[in-house]
Short mmCIF file of C-alpha atoms (C1' of nucleotides) in Angstrom, two decimals:
data_model
loop_
_atom_site.label_atom_id
_atom_site.label_comp_id
_atom_site.label_asym_id
_atom_site.label_seq_id
_atom_site.Cartn_x
_atom_site.Cartn_y
_atom_site.Cartn_z
CA UNK A 1 30.00 40.75 -2.80
CA UNK A 2 29.89 40.28 1.13
CA UNK A 3 30.95 37.28 2.71
CA UNK A 4 33.27 34.72 0.80
CA UNK A 5 31.48 31.87 1.60
CA UNK A 6 27.92 31.71 1.90
CA UNK A 7 26.25 28.11 1.95
CA UNK A 8 24.70 27.32 -1.38
CA UNK A 9 21.79 25.32 -1.59
CA UNK A 10 19.54 23.77 -3.83
CA UNK A 11 15.48 22.63 -2.64
CA UNK A 12 13.84 19.86 -4.09
CA UNK A 13 10.03 19.06 -3.19
CA UNK A 14 7.35 18.84 -5.70
CA UNK A 15 5.04 21.02 -3.94
CA UNK A 16 4.99 25.08 -4.78
CA UNK A 17 4.25 25.57 -0.56
CA UNK A 18 6.56 23.17 0.39
CA UNK A 19 9.11 25.13 -1.53
CA UNK A 20 8.05 28.72 -0.93
CA UNK A 21 8.32 27.99 2.81
CA UNK A 22 11.72 26.85 2.58
CA UNK A 23 12.49 29.94 0.18
CA UNK A 24 11.37 32.21 2.05
CA UNK A 25 12.46 30.79 5.43
CA UNK A 26 15.95 30.44 4.37
CA UNK A 27 16.10 34.54 3.55
CA UNK A 28 16.02 34.99 7.02
CA UNK A 29 19.51 33.55 7.18
CA UNK A 30 22.69 35.86 5.68
CA UNK A 31 24.88 32.71 5.76
CA UNK A 32 22.93 31.18 4.03
CA UNK A 33 21.29 30.96 -0.36
CA UNK A 34 18.81 29.16 -1.96
CA UNK A 35 20.54 29.31 -5.27
CA UNK A 36 18.00 26.59 -7.50
CA UNK A 37 14.87 24.73 -6.98
CA UNK A 38 13.86 21.55 -7.97
CA UNK A 39 9.94 19.50 -8.58
CA UNK A 40 11.25 16.51 -9.43
CA UNK A 41 14.05 13.98 -8.75
CA UNK A 42 14.81 14.54 -12.62
CA UNK A 43 14.78 18.01 -12.59
CA UNK A 44 16.96 18.06 -9.15
CA UNK A 45 20.47 16.29 -11.35
CA UNK A 46 19.82 18.94 -14.28
CA UNK A 47 19.41 21.97 -11.59
CA UNK A 48 22.31 20.19 -9.04
CA UNK A 49 24.93 20.00 -11.83
CA UNK A 50 23.91 23.43 -13.12
CA UNK A 51 24.31 25.52 -9.98
CA UNK A 52 26.68 23.34 -8.00
CA UNK A 53 25.11 24.12 -4.25
CA UNK A 54 26.66 22.50 -0.96
CA UNK A 55 23.58 21.63 0.42
CA UNK A 56 20.46 19.78 -1.12
CA UNK A 57 17.38 19.42 0.94
CA UNK A 58 15.55 16.58 -0.92
CA UNK A 59 12.42 15.76 -0.34
CA UNK A 60 11.64 11.45 -0.23
CA UNK A 61 8.11 11.21 -1.68
CA UNK A 62 7.87 12.51 -5.08
CA UNK A 63 6.42 11.98 -8.72
CA UNK A 64 9.00 10.55 -11.26
CA UNK A 65 11.98 9.73 -9.63
CA UNK A 66 11.80 9.02 -5.93
CA UNK A 67 13.89 10.57 -3.34
CA UNK A 68 15.93 8.12 -2.55
CA UNK A 69 16.93 7.70 -6.34
CA UNK A 70 17.87 10.76 -7.04
CA UNK A 71 19.75 11.18 -4.00
CA UNK A 72 21.91 8.01 -4.69
CA UNK A 73 22.70 9.79 -8.26
CA UNK A 74 23.74 13.14 -7.67
CA UNK A 75 25.89 11.49 -5.16
CA UNK A 76 27.02 9.62 -7.94
CA UNK A 77 28.67 12.51 -9.52
CA UNK A 78 28.92 15.54 -7.30
CA UNK A 79 30.18 12.86 -4.19
CA UNK A 80 31.11 16.46 -2.38
CA UNK A 81 27.38 17.09 -2.50
CA UNK A 82 25.94 17.19 1.49
CA UNK A 83 21.52 15.96 0.63
CA UNK A 84 19.41 16.27 3.53
CA UNK A 85 16.37 13.98 3.57
CA UNK A 86 13.43 16.26 3.96
CA UNK A 87 10.09 14.75 4.99
CA UNK A 88 6.61 13.87 5.55
CA UNK A 89 6.82 10.72 7.23
CA UNK A 90 8.79 8.55 9.82
CA UNK A 91 8.88 5.12 8.05
CA UNK A 92 11.62 2.94 9.48
CA UNK A 93 12.05 2.26 5.95
CA UNK A 94 12.17 5.41 4.32
CA UNK A 95 14.69 6.25 6.93
CA UNK A 96 16.86 3.43 5.97
CA UNK A 97 16.20 4.31 2.08
CA UNK A 98 17.64 7.39 2.65
CA UNK A 99 20.95 6.71 4.19
CA UNK A 100 21.80 4.38 2.03
CA UNK A 101 21.39 6.72 -0.61
CA UNK A 102 23.76 9.01 0.92
CA UNK A 103 21.99 11.10 2.79
CA UNK A 104 23.73 13.27 5.34
CA UNK A 105 20.78 14.49 7.69
CA UNK A 106 17.11 13.58 7.49
CA UNK A 107 14.48 15.42 8.96
CA UNK A 108 10.62 15.67 9.09
CA UNK A 109 8.58 18.78 7.41
CA UNK A 110 7.04 20.09 11.11
CA UNK A 111 11.22 20.94 11.37
CA UNK A 112 11.10 25.04 12.69
CA UNK A 113 13.87 27.56 10.51
CA UNK A 114 16.14 26.98 13.10
CA UNK A 115 16.09 23.77 13.81
CA UNK A 116 16.69 23.49 10.00
CA UNK A 117 19.50 25.76 9.76
CA UNK A 118 20.93 24.10 12.41
CA UNK A 119 21.18 20.59 10.22
CA UNK A 120 22.03 23.02 6.81
CA UNK A 121 25.46 24.54 8.38
CA UNK A 122 25.79 21.00 10.07
CA UNK A 123 26.12 18.92 6.96
CA UNK A 124 27.92 21.18 4.92
CA UNK A 125 30.50 20.84 7.15
CA UNK A 126 29.99 17.30 7.30
CA UNK A 127 28.22 16.80 10.19
CA UNK A 128 24.79 14.15 10.53
CA UNK A 129 22.05 15.54 12.01
CA UNK A 130 18.60 12.84 12.08
CA UNK A 131 15.40 14.44 13.33
CA UNK A 132 14.98 12.35 16.70
CA UNK A 133 11.65 10.29 15.16
CA UNK A 134 14.19 9.24 12.55
CA UNK A 135 16.74 8.18 14.48
CA UNK A 136 13.75 6.42 16.74
CA UNK A 137 12.80 5.21 13.89
CA UNK A 138 16.32 3.65 13.00
CA UNK A 139 17.57 2.11 15.70
CA UNK A 140 13.57 0.29 15.99
CA UNK A 141 13.61 -1.36 12.76
CA UNK A 142 17.92 -2.17 13.40
CA UNK A 143 16.64 -4.51 16.58
CA UNK A 144 13.28 -6.24 15.60
CA UNK A 145 12.91 -7.13 12.45
CA UNK A 146 15.26 -8.99 9.49
CA UNK A 147 12.33 -7.51 8.30
CA UNK A 148 9.82 -10.34 6.57
CA UNK A 149 10.80 -11.59 3.20
CA UNK A 150 14.08 -9.20 2.46
CA UNK A 151 15.53 -12.48 1.91
CA UNK A 152 13.68 -13.29 -1.58
CA UNK A 153 15.20 -13.42 -4.56
CA UNK A 154 14.77 -11.68 -7.94
CA UNK A 155 13.10 -14.41 -8.87
CA UNK A 156 10.66 -15.26 -6.25
CA UNK A 157 9.72 -12.00 -6.40
CA UNK A 158 8.38 -12.21 -9.94
CA UNK A 159 6.27 -15.74 -8.96
CA UNK A 160 4.38 -14.11 -5.78
CA UNK A 161 3.75 -10.76 -8.20
CA UNK A 162 1.78 -13.07 -10.16
CA UNK A 163 0.65 -15.01 -7.39
CA UNK A 164 -0.89 -11.61 -5.71
CA UNK A 165 -2.63 -11.24 -9.03
CA UNK A 166 -4.31 -14.22 -8.87
CA UNK A 167 -2.57 -16.48 -10.99
CA UNK A 168 -2.15 -20.10 -10.81
CA UNK A 169 1.08 -22.23 -10.90
CA UNK A 170 0.49 -23.02 -14.70
CA UNK A 171 -0.34 -19.15 -15.54
CA UNK A 172 2.65 -18.40 -13.97
CA UNK A 173 4.95 -20.78 -15.57
CA UNK A 174 4.00 -19.43 -18.83
CA UNK A 175 4.65 -15.78 -18.08
CA UNK A 176 7.84 -16.53 -16.35
CA UNK A 177 9.05 -18.90 -19.67
CA UNK A 178 9.57 -21.41 -17.01
CA UNK A 179 8.11 -25.10 -16.08
CA UNK A 180 4.87 -24.90 -13.91
CA UNK A 181 6.85 -28.03 -11.66
CA UNK A 182 9.77 -24.52 -11.13
CA UNK A 183 7.03 -22.94 -10.29
CA UNK A 184 5.89 -25.01 -7.21
CA UNK A 185 9.10 -25.16 -6.43
CA UNK A 186 9.23 -21.43 -6.15
CA UNK A 187 6.03 -20.92 -4.53
CA UNK A 188 6.90 -23.50 -2.07
CA UNK A 189 10.20 -21.82 -1.10
CA UNK A 190 8.32 -18.53 -0.88
CA UNK A 191 5.82 -20.02 1.51
CA UNK A 192 8.50 -21.34 3.32
CA UNK A 193 10.72 -17.92 3.44
CA UNK A 194 7.65 -16.09 4.44
CA UNK A 195 6.48 -18.13 7.11
CA UNK A 196 3.10 -18.76 5.25
CA UNK A 197 0.45 -21.15 5.66
CA UNK A 198 -0.18 -21.30 1.54
CA UNK A 199 -0.96 -18.58 -1.24
CA UNK A 200 -3.60 -16.81 0.25
CA UNK A 201 -1.13 -15.97 3.24
CA UNK A 202 1.47 -15.22 1.18
CA UNK A 203 0.31 -12.88 -0.93
CA UNK A 204 -1.48 -11.22 1.78
CA UNK A 205 1.54 -10.29 3.53
CA UNK A 206 3.36 -9.62 0.59
CA UNK A 207 0.80 -6.31 0.15
CA UNK A 208 1.12 -5.99 3.52
CA UNK A 209 4.82 -5.73 3.72
CA UNK A 210 4.74 -4.10 0.52
CA UNK A 211 7.17 -6.42 -1.10
CA UNK A 212 6.21 -5.19 -4.66
CA UNK A 213 6.50 -2.83 -6.89
CA UNK B 1 -6.83 50.43 9.32
CA UNK B 2 -6.72 50.53 5.64
CA UNK B 3 -9.35 48.11 3.58
CA UNK B 4 -12.43 47.41 5.07
CA UNK B 5 -12.59 43.75 4.52
CA UNK B 6 -9.36 41.36 4.27
CA UNK B 7 -10.32 38.00 4.01
CA UNK B 8 -9.09 36.60 7.42
CA UNK B 9 -6.96 33.32 7.36
CA UNK B 10 -6.09 30.22 9.48
CA UNK B 11 -3.83 27.71 7.71
CA UNK B 12 -3.42 24.35 9.21
CA UNK B 13 -0.73 21.69 8.75
CA UNK B 14 1.59 19.80 10.44
CA UNK B 15 4.23 20.83 8.82
CA UNK B 16 5.86 23.73 9.67
CA UNK B 17 8.03 24.25 6.30
CA UNK B 18 4.53 23.95 4.65
CA UNK B 19 3.02 26.69 7.00
CA UNK B 20 5.96 29.15 6.60
CA UNK B 21 5.21 28.69 3.33
CA UNK B 22 1.54 29.51 2.85
CA UNK B 23 2.14 32.42 5.84
CA UNK B 24 4.70 34.12 3.36
CA UNK B 25 2.78 33.11 0.13
CA UNK B 26 0.05 35.31 1.63
CA UNK B 27 2.34 37.80 3.16
CA UNK B 28 2.33 39.80 -1.07
CA UNK B 29 -1.44 39.86 -1.04
CA UNK B 30 -2.83 43.36 1.09
CA UNK B 31 -6.49 41.66 0.27
CA UNK B 32 -5.71 38.65 2.81
CA UNK B 33 -4.60 38.14 5.91
CA UNK B 34 -3.28 35.48 7.87
CA UNK B 35 -4.61 35.08 11.30
CA UNK B 36 -3.91 31.75 12.83
CA UNK B 37 -2.24 28.88 12.64
CA UNK B 38 -2.23 25.11 14.02
CA UNK B 39 -0.50 21.68 13.61
CA UNK B 40 -3.28 19.78 13.94
CA UNK B 41 -7.02 19.12 13.98
CA UNK B 42 -7.76 19.41 17.61
CA UNK B 43 -5.87 22.69 17.63
CA UNK B 44 -7.37 24.22 14.07
CA UNK B 45 -10.89 23.74 16.43
CA UNK B 46 -9.27 25.92 19.44
CA UNK B 47 -7.98 28.57 17.01
CA UNK B 48 -10.79 28.83 14.36
CA UNK B 49 -13.34 29.67 17.71
CA UNK B 50 -10.79 32.46 19.16
CA UNK B 51 -9.28 34.15 15.40
CA UNK B 52 -13.55 33.58 13.97
CA UNK B 53 -11.57 33.20 9.99
CA UNK B 54 -13.24 33.53 7.17
CA UNK B 55 -11.27 31.01 5.18
CA UNK B 56 -9.27 28.20 6.48
CA UNK B 57 -6.64 25.94 5.17
CA UNK B 58 -6.79 22.63 6.17
CA UNK B 59 -3.88 19.47 5.19
CA UNK B 60 -5.94 16.36 5.06
CA UNK B 61 -2.92 14.48 6.31
CA UNK B 62 -2.56 15.07 10.22
CA UNK B 63 -1.42 13.41 13.72
CA UNK B 64 -4.26 13.41 15.95
CA UNK B 65 -7.12 14.65 14.39
CA UNK B 66 -7.28 13.83 10.65
CA UNK B 67 -8.27 17.03 8.26
CA UNK B 68 -11.72 15.75 7.06
CA UNK B 69 -13.08 14.92 10.70
CA UNK B 70 -11.66 18.23 11.73
CA UNK B 71 -13.16 19.71 9.40
CA UNK B 72 -16.42 18.61 10.05
CA UNK B 73 -16.30 19.03 13.78
CA UNK B 74 -15.11 22.73 13.17
CA UNK B 75 -18.36 23.07 10.12
CA UNK B 76 -20.38 22.12 12.68
CA UNK B 77 -19.86 25.08 14.94
CA UNK B 78 -19.03 27.77 12.69
CA UNK B 79 -20.85 27.06 9.65
CA UNK B 80 -19.92 30.37 7.85
CA UNK B 81 -16.43 29.41 7.67
CA UNK B 82 -14.90 28.36 3.94
CA UNK B 83 -12.49 25.25 4.28
CA UNK B 84 -10.49 24.73 1.50
CA UNK B 85 -8.62 21.16 1.53
CA UNK B 86 -4.77 21.32 0.96
CA UNK B 87 -3.25 18.17 0.28
CA UNK B 88 0.27 16.23 -1.36
CA UNK B 89 -2.32 13.45 -3.23
CA UNK B 90 -4.90 12.80 -5.10
CA UNK B 91 -6.24 9.50 -3.99
CA UNK B 92 -10.42 9.89 -5.16
CA UNK B 93 -11.46 8.55 -1.59
CA UNK B 94 -9.24 11.94 0.31
CA UNK B 95 -11.29 14.31 -2.17
CA UNK B 96 -14.94 12.54 -1.66
CA UNK B 97 -13.94 12.69 2.37
CA UNK B 98 -12.90 16.09 2.36
CA UNK B 99 -15.99 17.09 0.07
CA UNK B 100 -18.63 15.10 1.97
CA UNK B 101 -16.81 16.51 5.06
CA UNK B 102 -17.61 19.98 4.06
CA UNK B 103 -14.87 21.60 2.31
CA UNK B 104 -15.43 23.77 -0.73
CA UNK B 105 -11.99 23.35 -2.22
CA UNK B 106 -9.82 21.04 -2.90
CA UNK B 107 -6.14 21.61 -3.80
CA UNK B 108 -2.87 19.68 -4.43
CA UNK B 109 0.14 21.66 -2.19
CA UNK B 110 2.66 22.26 -5.82
CA UNK B 111 -0.37 24.71 -6.51
CA UNK B 112 1.13 27.97 -6.83
CA UNK B 113 0.57 30.77 -4.82
CA UNK B 114 -1.49 32.41 -7.37
CA UNK B 115 -3.60 29.79 -7.90
CA UNK B 116 -3.99 29.47 -4.51
CA UNK B 117 -5.00 32.74 -3.58
CA UNK B 118 -7.60 32.68 -6.62
CA UNK B 119 -8.94 29.40 -4.09
CA UNK B 120 -9.01 31.45 -1.37
CA UNK B 121 -10.69 34.72 -3.16
CA UNK B 122 -13.47 32.13 -4.41
CA UNK B 123 -13.90 29.98 -1.18
CA UNK B 124 -14.66 33.88 0.69
CA UNK B 125 -16.84 34.64 -2.16
CA UNK B 126 -19.06 30.95 -2.02
CA UNK B 127 -17.39 30.05 -5.17
CA UNK B 128 -15.84 25.99 -4.84
CA UNK B 129 -12.77 24.79 -6.20
CA UNK B 130 -11.27 21.97 -7.56
CA UNK B 131 -7.35 21.46 -8.71
CA UNK B 132 -8.19 19.47 -12.43
CA UNK B 133 -6.54 16.43 -10.60
CA UNK B 134 -9.04 16.66 -7.83
CA UNK B 135 -11.65 16.73 -10.63
CA UNK B 136 -10.66 13.88 -11.95
CA UNK B 137 -10.06 11.82 -9.61
CA UNK B 138 -13.50 12.51 -8.29
CA UNK B 139 -14.98 11.95 -11.72
CA UNK B 140 -12.54 8.19 -12.15
CA UNK B 141 -14.60 7.49 -8.69
CA UNK B 142 -17.97 8.58 -9.57
CA UNK B 143 -17.90 5.86 -12.19
CA UNK B 144 -16.46 3.27 -11.09
CA UNK B 145 -16.98 2.94 -7.77
CA UNK B 146 -19.41 -0.36 -6.97
CA UNK B 147 -15.89 -0.09 -4.43
CA UNK B 148 -15.11 -3.62 -4.52
CA UNK B 149 -16.03 -5.10 -1.75
CA UNK B 150 -18.87 -2.97 -0.42
CA UNK B 151 -21.65 -6.13 -0.60
CA UNK B 152 -20.02 -8.84 1.61
CA UNK B 153 -21.74 -9.94 4.50
CA UNK B 154 -20.60 -9.96 7.92
CA UNK B 155 -19.93 -13.47 7.75
CA UNK B 156 -18.06 -13.40 4.45
CA UNK B 157 -15.80 -10.87 5.77
CA UNK B 158 -15.32 -12.97 8.82
CA UNK B 159 -14.39 -15.98 6.26
CA UNK B 160 -11.94 -13.40 4.44
CA UNK B 161 -10.23 -12.86 7.73
CA UNK B 162 -9.21 -16.54 8.56
CA UNK B 163 -8.86 -16.74 5.00
CA UNK B 164 -5.90 -13.90 5.10
CA UNK B 165 -4.60 -15.13 7.89
CA UNK B 166 -3.61 -18.64 5.65
CA UNK B 167 -5.86 -20.69 7.12
CA UNK B 168 -7.49 -23.30 4.98
CA UNK B 169 -11.30 -24.12 4.91
CA UNK B 170 -11.59 -26.61 7.01
CA UNK B 171 -9.85 -24.73 9.74
CA UNK B 172 -11.79 -21.90 9.07
CA UNK B 173 -15.05 -23.69 9.61
CA UNK B 174 -13.67 -24.67 12.78
CA UNK B 175 -13.36 -21.62 13.47
CA UNK B 176 -16.92 -20.10 12.51
CA UNK B 177 -18.10 -23.40 13.72
CA UNK B 178 -19.44 -24.36 10.84
CA UNK B 179 -19.20 -27.25 8.12
CA UNK B 180 -16.43 -27.08 5.57
CA UNK B 181 -19.20 -27.11 3.08
CA UNK B 182 -20.09 -23.54 4.33
CA UNK B 183 -16.84 -22.47 4.11
CA UNK B 184 -16.50 -23.33 0.53
CA UNK B 185 -19.82 -21.50 -0.47
CA UNK B 186 -19.16 -18.83 1.80
CA UNK B 187 -15.15 -18.69 -0.06
CA UNK B 188 -17.26 -19.20 -3.55
CA UNK B 189 -19.23 -16.30 -3.46
CA UNK B 190 -16.47 -14.13 -1.88
CA UNK B 191 -14.62 -14.75 -4.92
CA UNK B 192 -17.26 -14.24 -7.82
CA UNK B 193 -17.83 -10.58 -5.77
CA UNK B 194 -14.18 -9.65 -5.00
CA UNK B 195 -13.74 -10.85 -9.32
CA UNK B 196 -10.71 -12.77 -7.56
CA UNK B 197 -9.45 -15.76 -9.23
CA UNK B 198 -8.62 -17.68 -6.02
CA UNK B 199 -7.79 -17.26 -2.60
CA UNK B 200 -4.74 -15.70 -2.96
CA UNK B 201 -6.06 -13.04 -5.07
CA UNK B 202 -8.81 -12.50 -2.40
CA UNK B 203 -6.29 -12.21 0.30
CA UNK B 204 -4.34 -9.75 -1.33
CA UNK B 205 -7.34 -7.46 -2.50
CA UNK B 206 -9.06 -7.77 1.00
CA UNK B 207 -5.10 -6.32 2.46
CA UNK B 208 -5.24 -3.77 0.06
CA UNK B 209 -8.53 -1.95 -0.08
CA UNK B 210 -8.63 -2.35 3.81
CA UNK B 211 -11.64 -4.69 3.14
CA UNK B 212 -10.44 -5.85 7.31
CA UNK B 213 -10.43 -3.91 10.22
"C1'" DC C 1 -48.65 -13.88 4.85
"C1'" DG C 2 -45.07 -14.46 1.06
"C1'" DA C 3 -41.09 -12.58 -0.84
"C1'" DG C 4 -36.25 -12.28 -0.45
"C1'" DA C 5 -31.38 -12.43 1.46
"C1'" DA C 6 -28.14 -13.94 4.61
"C1'" DC C 7 -27.11 -18.10 6.30
"C1'" DC C 8 -25.93 -23.02 6.71
"C1'" DT C 9 -25.61 -28.42 4.85
"C1'" DA C 10 -24.42 -31.73 1.55
"C1'" DG C 11 -22.36 -34.35 -2.06
"C1'" DA C 12 -19.64 -35.31 -6.79
"C1'" DC C 13 -16.33 -34.13 -9.28
"C1'" DA C 14 -11.73 -32.38 -11.88
"C1'" DT C 15 -8.74 -29.14 -10.39
"C1'" DT C 16 -5.38 -27.45 -8.00
"C1'" DC C 17 -2.02 -26.54 -4.74
"C1'" DG C 18 2.05 -28.37 -1.63
"C1'" DT C 19 5.35 -31.53 -0.28
"C1'" DA C 20 9.27 -34.39 -0.86
"C1'" DC C 21 12.67 -36.09 -2.91
"C1'" DA C 22 16.24 -35.74 -7.17
"C1'" DG C 23 18.33 -34.61 -9.82
"C1'" DG C 24 20.73 -30.26 -13.82
"C1'" DT C 25 23.13 -25.14 -15.69
"C1'" DC C 26 25.40 -21.27 -15.13
"C1'" DG C 27 27.74 -17.60 -12.81
"C1'" DT C 28 30.75 -16.09 -8.82
"C1'" DA C 29 33.32 -15.07 -4.15
"C1'" DG C 30 36.89 -17.54 -2.21
"C1'" DC D 1 39.20 -24.18 -9.57
"C1'" DT D 2 36.26 -25.80 -6.55
"C1'" DA D 3 31.93 -24.42 -3.64
"C1'" DC D 4 28.10 -22.07 -3.36
"C1'" DG D 5 23.83 -19.49 -4.37
"C1'" DA D 6 20.42 -19.01 -7.22
"C1'" DC D 7 17.38 -20.96 -10.88
"C1'" DC D 8 15.62 -24.39 -13.60
"C1'" DT D 9 13.44 -29.76 -14.35
"C1'" DG D 10 10.90 -33.84 -13.70
"C1'" DT D 11 8.90 -37.69 -10.60
"C1'" DA D 12 4.68 -39.15 -6.92
"C1'" DC D 13 1.06 -38.59 -4.09
"C1'" DG D 14 -2.27 -36.66 -0.45
"C1'" DA D 15 -4.59 -32.99 0.39
"C1'" DA D 16 -6.61 -28.82 -0.50
"C1'" DT D 17 -9.70 -26.01 -3.64
"C1'" DG D 18 -13.27 -24.26 -6.63
"C1'" DT D 19 -17.84 -25.14 -8.69
"C1'" DC D 20 -22.25 -27.55 -9.48
"C1'" DT D 21 -26.40 -28.75 -8.06
"C1'" DA D 22 -30.35 -29.59 -4.52
"C1'" DG D 23 -31.55 -28.76 -0.88
"C1'" DG D 24 -32.74 -26.53 4.38
"C1'" DT D 25 -33.71 -22.24 8.07
"C1'" DT D 26 -34.12 -17.62 10.24
"C1'" DC D 27 -34.95 -13.45 10.24
"C1'" DT D 28 -36.30 -8.86 8.06
"C1'" DC D 29 -39.49 -6.08 5.11
"C1'" DG D 30 -43.69 -4.81 2.89
#
DNA sequence: CGAGAACCTAGACATTCGTACAGGTCGTAG
DNA sequence: CTACGACCTGTACGAATGTCTAGGTTCTCG
């Protein structure tokens, strides 16, 4: 054993090509050691439990279990691990999701190896790293929008989802096992919360702003 | 000079991490040589003109100039080059776009190095390679495709656009300077063409399928 | 020229929507 | 405990919606 403290890293990404890139990029640095890889969130949990890394590089867009969910689950069991979100796009919502899940860093995949390594060392030391794009997106998200539709209740979302599918009030009532009067009440509330003139606009807004899933 | 004919490759991707992955993955094969990299479509055109590669690995989702557009432009000037589309997701439309642009292969980024190399050699020999997912998506697209909403007339699209904004029939009538009876007629036609139960679903479908600009 | 497509208009009808008002239960945070 | 928010039910009423039928114009293409 040469150095007493190499930073142990796990790379999580569903794309083999990306994992290769990380693998070889990190190889050039003596103080870093890639000790595991995973292709989705579930696998990440298994691998991390086993190899106990210091830092986890986590892709956000993955099948099965998404990056945010995986990060949250991982940190619940291993609060000492540092997660850096690595992603392709700089949507404001994604950034917030990741940080809220407990990621200490957020980088775009177009970072160079050196910058990535800096972020890894920083994370290991407990310092956060945000890519400029992510920081900008975060700032923008913090300023402008009460983010349309964030104040919808769970029930209202259910109603909205059915509404988007073209269901009428009575159909919605049937599916949810409630009175059609109640449905109308919910729809009315939804319209005012979304500032929509009618259900057509509400449906359009729901899709446009990804209010469902 | 060892072998007379190494396959000359250019990698195009906006993510540095991915390019590293490709760079190191290809390094292990004697008959392959990575002779250039580019981070977007425009750069790809420049680089390829300069280094004259045999095969181009082209990401489809890039800023400035998308992969499909770049592929088309590239092949117009260099019809002898073989382009393999490399992408993150298997949307049917993307696959069609890529192939229509002239790509000879379509792979997901989760392919392993060996599979990638097989595809490169195949492309160089003029043989196509489709990932199973891509092939499936293509087949599905070929079967289903009346491509929802393609048969809408110009007027119907105008009506639909206003409908999405939450306008009522009379409002739409006013904007378009036609009778509200006519609007209702158009809406009725739209609903049947989109197979929607009501204007709410029609609005949702319009947004979901990008039926408007 | 004739056929067809796209577009427009209109009346009648049942249905659905959206709102306003007036209450009720339930669980939880103060 | 009390207040509050989310959720539920109901009545009543005017307005909007969707379908039907039955025409009309304008333009293009064979």
